[in-house]
């Protein structure tokens, strides 16, 4: 497959253009995208737009340089495939008028020609607490909001100038919200999950809340570790409380790690291992690496396990399980690396994973 097919247009790992085209009429984010903060009812004033217009005119001749330090491979590929430069002002305004009349092709073209602008703005916010890929994602959300609200006859500025305000607002709001968010490493969330499950089971068995010592014995962890994990679950907000938006799933099941936006190709590839050609990749692992990987990922008949559960079943320490997983994932990534897999378009055992 031509890499242009996988990454051209409005695309990171999922095809956000199609998603937003369906949701744009209501001004909502499509399924799978979360609107953080509340920018509804806000608009840039005329003076702000005039300043942005002047800044944009001064920057138009700048050379675009894709890339940022330590980008995930999917981010790098996305940046390298952006081929659209900013359009002249009169063309942006003409497309904006067509877009206001419901022309989705005009909308898509305006957005495509401003993706580089989003990256350029996102670079100014690096080292502020969000990964570069997340900054691009938030900026793209701002770009789509700008496309929904842009009226060239009302604002009398280029779409790129108007979009700049929305992109900045989205990124800055996201950075602010990030500073207020409980950030817990994924392996710690797994331990919290295990402790909370044990706590619930003991409470049902005993008819009362278990002590920390009882819980430590139940989950086979040191008392100090259990106390620390319980504190994490209570700090700021309760990680086992329902989300409160009609979803009864606990919060610790909802918090994603920092790389969730740019989906790990290994995670994509191994969704459908059994019976598919990707099962052969596991043969590259040692027996102990494979067992640890399959247990923790819930593959090939194993129920998905935490590090502690896998360690207990295998008769080793949790650190040994962790070391085996690190080696297994590194070896598998060296085997699984193609643009098709990165984009999610590969055919895995007859199943297309593009929208998983």
CSV table of C-alpha atoms in Angstrom, one decimal:
chain,number,residue,atom,x,y,z
A,1,UNK,CA,0.0,0.0,0.0
A,2,UNK,CA,1.2,3.5,-0.8
A,3,UNK,CA,2.0,5.4,2.4
A,4,UNK,CA,0.2,8.3,0.9
A,5,UNK,CA,-3.0,6.3,1.1
A,6,UNK,CA,-2.4,5.6,4.8
A,7,UNK,CA,-1.5,9.1,6.0
A,8,UNK,CA,-2.8,11.6,3.5
A,9,UNK,CA,-5.5,14.1,4.4
A,10,UNK,CA,-6.8,14.6,7.9
A,11,UNK,CA,-5.2,11.6,9.6
A,12,UNK,CA,-3.2,10.6,12.6
A,13,UNK,CA,-3.8,6.9,13.3
A,14,UNK,CA,-7.6,7.1,13.0
A,15,UNK,CA,-9.3,9.0,10.2
A,16,UNK,CA,-10.4,12.0,12.1
A,17,UNK,CA,-11.7,13.7,9.0
A,18,UNK,CA,-14.5,11.2,8.5
A,19,UNK,CA,-15.3,11.2,12.2
A,20,UNK,CA,-15.6,14.9,12.4
A,21,UNK,CA,-17.5,15.3,9.2
A,22,UNK,CA,-20.3,13.2,10.8
A,23,UNK,CA,-20.2,15.1,14.1
A,24,UNK,CA,-19.6,18.6,13.0
A,25,UNK,CA,-23.2,19.6,12.5
A,26,UNK,CA,-23.8,19.3,16.3
A,27,UNK,CA,-20.5,20.8,17.3
A,28,UNK,CA,-19.6,17.7,19.3
A,29,UNK,CA,-16.5,15.6,19.2
A,30,UNK,CA,-17.0,12.3,17.4
A,31,UNK,CA,-17.0,9.0,19.3
A,32,UNK,CA,-13.5,8.3,20.6
A,33,UNK,CA,-12.5,12.0,21.0
A,34,UNK,CA,-13.0,13.9,24.3
A,35,UNK,CA,-13.7,17.6,24.4
A,36,UNK,CA,-11.7,18.9,27.4
A,37,UNK,CA,-12.7,22.2,29.0
A,38,UNK,CA,-15.5,24.4,27.8
A,39,UNK,CA,-14.8,26.8,24.9
A,40,UNK,CA,-18.5,27.0,23.9
A,41,UNK,CA,-19.8,30.5,23.3
A,42,UNK,CA,-16.3,32.0,23.0
A,43,UNK,CA,-15.1,33.8,19.9
A,44,UNK,CA,-11.9,35.8,19.1
A,45,UNK,CA,-12.6,39.5,19.0
A,46,UNK,CA,-11.8,41.7,16.0
A,47,UNK,CA,-8.6,43.1,17.5
A,48,UNK,CA,-7.3,39.6,18.2
A,49,UNK,CA,-8.1,38.5,14.7
A,50,UNK,CA,-6.3,41.5,13.2
A,51,UNK,CA,-3.2,40.6,15.2
A,52,UNK,CA,-3.4,37.0,14.1
A,53,UNK,CA,-3.9,38.0,10.5
A,54,UNK,CA,-0.7,40.2,10.6
A,55,UNK,CA,1.2,37.4,12.3
A,56,UNK,CA,0.1,35.0,9.7
A,57,UNK,CA,1.1,37.3,6.8
A,58,UNK,CA,4.6,37.5,8.3
A,59,UNK,CA,4.9,33.8,8.7
A,60,UNK,CA,3.6,32.6,5.3
A,61,UNK,CA,7.0,32.3,3.7
A,62,UNK,CA,8.6,30.3,6.6
A,63,UNK,CA,9.8,26.9,5.7
A,64,UNK,CA,7.9,24.1,7.4
A,65,UNK,CA,10.0,21.6,9.3
A,66,UNK,CA,8.3,18.4,10.4
A,67,UNK,CA,9.6,16.7,13.4
A,68,UNK,CA,10.2,17.1,17.1
A,69,UNK,CA,12.5,15.4,19.6
A,70,UNK,CA,11.6,11.9,20.6
A,71,UNK,CA,8.5,11.6,18.5
A,72,UNK,CA,6.7,8.2,18.2
A,73,UNK,CA,7.2,6.6,14.8
A,74,UNK,CA,3.5,7.2,13.9
A,75,UNK,CA,3.9,10.9,14.6
A,76,UNK,CA,7.0,11.1,12.5
A,77,UNK,CA,5.3,9.4,9.6
A,78,UNK,CA,2.2,11.6,9.9
A,79,UNK,CA,4.3,14.7,9.7
A,80,UNK,CA,6.4,13.6,6.8
A,81,UNK,CA,3.2,12.9,4.7
A,82,UNK,CA,1.6,16.3,5.1
A,83,UNK,CA,1.9,17.8,1.7
A,84,UNK,CA,-0.5,20.7,1.7
A,85,UNK,CA,0.7,24.3,2.0
A,86,UNK,CA,-1.4,27.3,3.2
A,87,UNK,CA,-3.7,28.7,0.5
A,88,UNK,CA,-3.9,32.4,-0.6
A,89,UNK,CA,-6.3,34.5,1.4
A,90,UNK,CA,-8.8,34.9,-1.5
A,91,UNK,CA,-8.9,31.1,-1.9
A,92,UNK,CA,-9.4,30.5,1.8
A,93,UNK,CA,-12.3,33.0,1.9
A,94,UNK,CA,-13.9,31.4,-1.2
A,95,UNK,CA,-13.6,27.9,0.3
A,96,UNK,CA,-15.0,29.3,3.5
A,97,UNK,CA,-18.1,30.6,1.8
A,98,UNK,CA,-18.6,27.2,0.0
A,99,UNK,CA,-18.2,25.5,3.4
A,100,UNK,CA,-20.9,27.7,5.0
A,101,UNK,CA,-23.2,26.4,2.3
A,102,UNK,CA,-22.5,22.8,3.3
A,103,UNK,CA,-19.8,21.9,0.8
A,104,UNK,CA,-17.9,19.2,2.7
A,105,UNK,CA,-15.1,19.0,0.0
A,106,UNK,CA,-14.4,22.7,0.6
A,107,UNK,CA,-14.3,22.0,4.4
A,108,UNK,CA,-11.9,19.1,3.9
A,109,UNK,CA,-9.6,21.1,1.7
A,110,UNK,CA,-9.4,24.0,4.1
A,111,UNK,CA,-8.5,21.7,6.9
A,112,UNK,CA,-6.0,19.7,4.9
A,113,UNK,CA,-4.1,22.9,4.0
A,114,UNK,CA,-3.9,24.0,7.6
A,115,UNK,CA,-2.6,20.8,9.2
A,116,UNK,CA,1.0,22.1,9.0
A,117,UNK,CA,-0.2,25.2,10.8
A,118,UNK,CA,-1.4,23.1,13.7
A,119,UNK,CA,2.0,21.3,14.0
A,120,UNK,CA,3.8,24.7,13.9
A,121,UNK,CA,1.6,26.0,16.7
A,122,UNK,CA,1.9,22.7,18.7
A,123,UNK,CA,5.7,23.0,18.6
A,124,UNK,CA,5.5,26.2,20.6
A,125,UNK,CA,3.9,24.3,23.5
A,126,UNK,CA,6.4,21.4,23.8
A,127,UNK,CA,7.8,20.7,27.3
A,128,UNK,CA,4.6,21.9,28.9
A,129,UNK,CA,3.4,18.5,30.2
A,130,UNK,CA,1.8,17.0,27.1
A,131,UNK,CA,3.5,14.8,24.5
A,132,UNK,CA,4.0,16.3,21.1
A,133,UNK,CA,1.5,13.9,19.6
A,134,UNK,CA,-1.2,14.9,22.1
A,135,UNK,CA,-0.5,18.6,21.3
A,136,UNK,CA,-1.2,17.8,17.6
A,137,UNK,CA,-4.3,16.0,18.5
A,138,UNK,CA,-5.7,18.9,20.6
A,139,UNK,CA,-4.6,21.3,17.9
A,140,UNK,CA,-6.5,19.3,15.3
A,141,UNK,CA,-9.6,19.4,17.4
A,142,UNK,CA,-9.3,23.2,17.6
A,143,UNK,CA,-8.9,23.3,13.8
A,144,UNK,CA,-12.1,21.3,13.3
A,145,UNK,CA,-13.9,23.6,15.7
A,146,UNK,CA,-12.7,26.6,13.6
A,147,UNK,CA,-14.0,25.0,10.5
A,148,UNK,CA,-17.4,24.6,12.1
A,149,UNK,CA,-17.6,28.3,13.1
A,150,UNK,CA,-15.7,30.2,10.4
A,151,UNK,CA,-17.7,32.8,8.6
A,152,UNK,CA,-15.5,34.8,6.1
A,153,UNK,CA,-18.1,37.5,5.6
A,154,UNK,CA,-18.4,38.1,9.3
A,155,UNK,CA,-14.7,38.0,10.3
A,156,UNK,CA,-13.0,39.2,7.1
A,157,UNK,CA,-9.8,37.3,7.8
A,158,UNK,CA,-8.2,34.2,6.4
A,159,UNK,CA,-9.3,30.9,7.7
A,160,UNK,CA,-5.8,30.2,8.9
A,161,UNK,CA,-5.8,33.3,11.1
A,162,UNK,CA,-9.2,32.4,12.6
A,163,UNK,CA,-8.1,28.8,13.1
A,164,UNK,CA,-4.9,29.9,14.9
A,165,UNK,CA,-7.0,31.3,17.7
A,166,UNK,CA,-9.0,28.0,18.1
A,167,UNK,CA,-5.9,25.8,17.9
A,168,UNK,CA,-4.1,27.8,20.6
A,169,UNK,CA,-7.2,27.8,22.8
A,170,UNK,CA,-7.6,24.1,22.6
A,171,UNK,CA,-4.0,23.4,23.3
A,172,UNK,CA,-3.8,25.8,26.2
A,173,UNK,CA,-7.0,24.5,27.7
A,174,UNK,CA,-5.7,20.9,27.4
A,175,UNK,CA,-2.4,21.8,29.1
A,176,UNK,CA,-4.3,23.5,31.9
A,177,UNK,CA,-6.6,20.5,32.4
A,178,UNK,CA,-3.6,18.2,32.2
A,179,UNK,CA,-2.1,20.0,35.2
A,180,UNK,CA,-5.2,19.2,37.2
A,181,UNK,CA,-5.4,15.5,36.1
A,182,UNK,CA,-4.2,12.6,38.2
A,183,UNK,CA,-1.5,11.0,36.1
A,184,UNK,CA,-0.7,7.4,37.1
A,185,UNK,CA,1.6,5.0,35.2
A,186,UNK,CA,-0.2,2.1,33.5
A,187,UNK,CA,1.6,-0.5,35.6
A,188,UNK,CA,0.6,1.3,38.8
A,189,UNK,CA,-3.0,1.4,37.6
A,190,UNK,CA,-2.8,-2.4,37.1
A,191,UNK,CA,-1.7,-2.7,40.7
A,192,UNK,CA,-4.4,-0.4,41.9
A,193,UNK,CA,-6.9,-2.4,40.0
A,194,UNK,CA,-5.8,-5.6,41.6
A,195,UNK,CA,-5.9,-4.1,45.1
A,196,UNK,CA,-9.4,-2.7,44.6
A,197,UNK,CA,-10.7,-6.0,43.3
A,198,UNK,CA,-9.2,-7.7,46.3
A,199,UNK,CA,-10.7,-5.2,48.6
A,200,UNK,CA,-14.1,-5.7,47.1
A,201,UNK,CA,-13.9,-9.5,47.3
A,202,UNK,CA,-12.8,-9.4,50.9
A,203,UNK,CA,-15.5,-7.0,51.9
A,204,UNK,CA,-18.1,-9.3,50.4
A,205,UNK,CA,-16.7,-12.4,52.1
A,206,UNK,CA,-16.3,-10.7,55.5
A,207,UNK,CA,-19.2,-8.4,55.5
A,208,UNK,CA,-16.9,-5.5,56.4
A,209,UNK,CA,-14.0,-3.5,54.9
A,210,UNK,CA,-10.7,-5.4,55.1
A,211,UNK,CA,-7.7,-4.0,56.9
A,212,UNK,CA,-4.6,-3.1,54.8
A,213,UNK,CA,-2.8,-6.1,56.3
A,214,UNK,CA,-5.6,-8.5,55.2
A,215,UNK,CA,-5.6,-6.9,51.8
A,216,UNK,CA,-1.8,-7.2,51.5
A,217,UNK,CA,-2.1,-10.9,52.3
A,218,UNK,CA,-4.9,-11.4,49.7
A,219,UNK,CA,-3.1,-9.7,46.8
A,220,UNK,CA,0.4,-11.0,47.8
A,221,UNK,CA,2.0,-7.5,48.0
A,222,UNK,CA,4.0,-5.9,50.8
A,223,UNK,CA,1.9,-3.9,53.3
A,224,UNK,CA,3.6,-0.7,52.5
A,225,UNK,CA,2.9,-1.1,48.8
A,226,UNK,CA,-0.8,-1.8,49.4
A,227,UNK,CA,-1.1,1.3,51.6
A,228,UNK,CA,0.6,3.4,48.9
A,229,UNK,CA,-1.8,2.0,46.3
A,230,UNK,CA,-4.8,2.7,48.4
A,231,UNK,CA,-3.6,6.3,48.9
A,232,UNK,CA,-3.3,6.7,45.1
A,233,UNK,CA,-6.9,5.5,44.8
A,234,UNK,CA,-8.1,8.1,47.3
A,235,UNK,CA,-6.0,11.1,46.3
A,236,UNK,CA,-7.8,14.0,44.5
A,237,UNK,CA,-10.6,11.7,43.4
A,238,UNK,CA,-11.6,8.1,43.9
A,239,UNK,CA,-10.2,6.0,41.0
A,240,UNK,CA,-12.9,3.3,41.6
A,241,UNK,CA,-15.8,5.8,41.6
A,242,UNK,CA,-18.1,5.7,38.6
A,243,UNK,CA,-17.3,8.4,36.0
A,244,UNK,CA,-20.6,10.1,36.7
A,245,UNK,CA,-21.6,10.5,33.0
A,246,UNK,CA,-23.9,7.5,32.9
A,247,UNK,CA,-20.9,5.1,32.6
A,248,UNK,CA,-20.7,2.8,35.6
A,249,UNK,CA,-17.2,1.6,34.8
A,250,UNK,CA,-14.6,2.7,37.4
A,251,UNK,CA,-12.3,5.6,36.6
A,252,UNK,CA,-9.2,3.5,36.8
A,253,UNK,CA,-10.5,1.5,33.7
A,254,UNK,CA,-10.8,4.8,31.8
A,255,UNK,CA,-7.5,6.5,32.3
A,256,UNK,CA,-5.3,5.9,29.2
A,257,UNK,CA,-1.5,6.1,29.0
A,258,UNK,CA,0.3,8.9,27.2
A,259,UNK,CA,0.7,7.0,24.0
A,260,UNK,CA,-2.9,6.1,23.5
A,261,UNK,CA,-3.5,8.6,20.7
A,262,UNK,CA,-0.8,7.2,18.5
A,263,UNK,CA,-1.7,3.5,18.8
A,264,UNK,CA,1.2,1.2,19.5
A,265,UNK,CA,1.6,-1.0,16.4
A,266,UNK,CA,2.3,-3.9,18.7
A,267,UNK,CA,-1.0,-3.5,20.5
A,268,UNK,CA,-2.8,-3.2,17.1
A,269,UNK,CA,-1.1,-6.2,15.6
A,270,UNK,CA,-1.8,-8.5,18.5
A,271,UNK,CA,-5.5,-7.9,18.9
A,272,UNK,CA,-6.2,-10.9,16.6
A,273,UNK,CA,-3.3,-13.3,17.2
A,274,UNK,CA,-5.1,-16.6,17.5
A,275,UNK,CA,-5.6,-18.4,14.2
A,276,UNK,CA,-4.0,-15.5,12.2
A,277,UNK,CA,-0.7,-15.0,10.6
A,278,UNK,CA,0.6,-12.8,13.4
A,279,UNK,CA,0.6,-15.8,15.7
A,280,UNK,CA,3.9,-16.7,14.1
A,281,UNK,CA,5.5,-13.6,15.5
A,282,UNK,CA,5.2,-15.0,19.0
A,283,UNK,CA,7.6,-17.8,18.0
A,284,UNK,CA,10.4,-15.2,18.0
A,285,UNK,CA,10.1,-15.1,21.8
A,286,UNK,CA,11.6,-17.5,24.4
A,287,UNK,CA,9.1,-19.8,26.2
A,288,UNK,CA,9.2,-17.7,29.3
A,289,UNK,CA,8.9,-14.4,27.5
A,290,UNK,CA,5.9,-15.7,25.5
A,291,UNK,CA,4.1,-17.0,28.5
A,292,UNK,CA,4.5,-13.7,30.4
A,293,UNK,CA,3.4,-11.8,27.3
A,294,UNK,CA,0.4,-14.0,26.7
A,295,UNK,CA,-0.8,-13.9,30.3
A,296,UNK,CA,-0.5,-10.2,30.7
A,297,UNK,CA,-2.2,-9.5,27.3
A,298,UNK,CA,-4.8,-12.2,27.6
A,299,UNK,CA,-3.7,-14.1,24.5
A,300,UNK,CA,-4.0,-17.7,23.4
A,301,UNK,CA,-6.5,-18.8,26.0
A,302,UNK,CA,-5.1,-16.9,29.0
A,303,UNK,CA,-7.3,-14.5,30.9
A,304,UNK,CA,-5.7,-11.0,31.0
A,305,UNK,CA,-3.6,-10.8,34.2
A,306,UNK,CA,-1.8,-8.1,36.2
A,307,UNK,CA,1.9,-8.5,36.7
A,308,UNK,CA,1.2,-9.9,40.2
A,309,UNK,CA,-1.3,-12.4,38.9
A,310,UNK,CA,1.1,-13.6,36.1
A,311,UNK,CA,4.0,-13.7,38.6
A,312,UNK,CA,2.1,-15.9,41.0
A,313,UNK,CA,0.9,-18.2,38.2
A,314,UNK,CA,4.5,-18.6,36.9
A,315,UNK,CA,6.2,-18.9,40.3
A,316,UNK,CA,8.4,-15.8,39.8
A,317,UNK,CA,8.7,-12.3,41.0
A,318,UNK,CA,6.8,-9.3,39.5
A,319,UNK,CA,10.1,-7.8,38.5
A,320,UNK,CA,10.9,-10.9,36.6
A,321,UNK,CA,7.6,-10.8,34.7
A,322,UNK,CA,8.2,-7.1,34.0
A,323,UNK,CA,11.7,-7.8,32.6
A,324,UNK,CA,10.4,-10.6,30.4
A,325,UNK,CA,7.7,-8.3,29.1
A,326,UNK,CA,10.1,-5.6,28.2
A,327,UNK,CA,12.3,-8.0,26.2
A,328,UNK,CA,9.2,-9.6,24.6
A,329,UNK,CA,7.8,-6.3,23.4
A,330,UNK,CA,11.1,-5.1,22.1
A,331,UNK,CA,11.6,-8.3,20.1
A,332,UNK,CA,8.0,-8.2,18.8
A,333,UNK,CA,8.3,-4.5,17.7
A,334,UNK,CA,11.4,-5.4,15.7
A,335,UNK,CA,9.3,-7.9,13.8
A,336,UNK,CA,6.1,-5.8,13.5
A,337,UNK,CA,6.9,-2.5,11.8
A,338,UNK,CA,5.3,-1.5,8.6
A,339,UNK,CA,3.3,1.6,7.5
A,340,UNK,CA,0.2,-0.6,7.1
A,341,UNK,CA,0.4,-1.8,10.7
A,342,UNK,CA,1.1,1.7,12.0
A,343,UNK,CA,-1.9,3.0,10.2
A,344,UNK,CA,-4.1,0.2,11.3
A,345,UNK,CA,-4.9,-0.8,7.7
A,346,UNK,CA,-3.1,-4.1,7.7
A,347,UNK,CA,-5.2,-7.3,7.1
A,348,UNK,CA,-4.7,-9.4,10.2
A,349,UNK,CA,-6.1,-12.8,9.6
A,350,UNK,CA,-8.9,-11.5,7.4
A,351,UNK,CA,-9.8,-8.7,9.8
A,352,UNK,CA,-9.1,-5.1,8.9
A,353,UNK,CA,-8.1,-3.2,12.0
A,354,UNK,CA,-8.3,0.3,10.7
A,355,UNK,CA,-11.1,1.4,13.1
A,356,UNK,CA,-10.4,-0.8,16.1
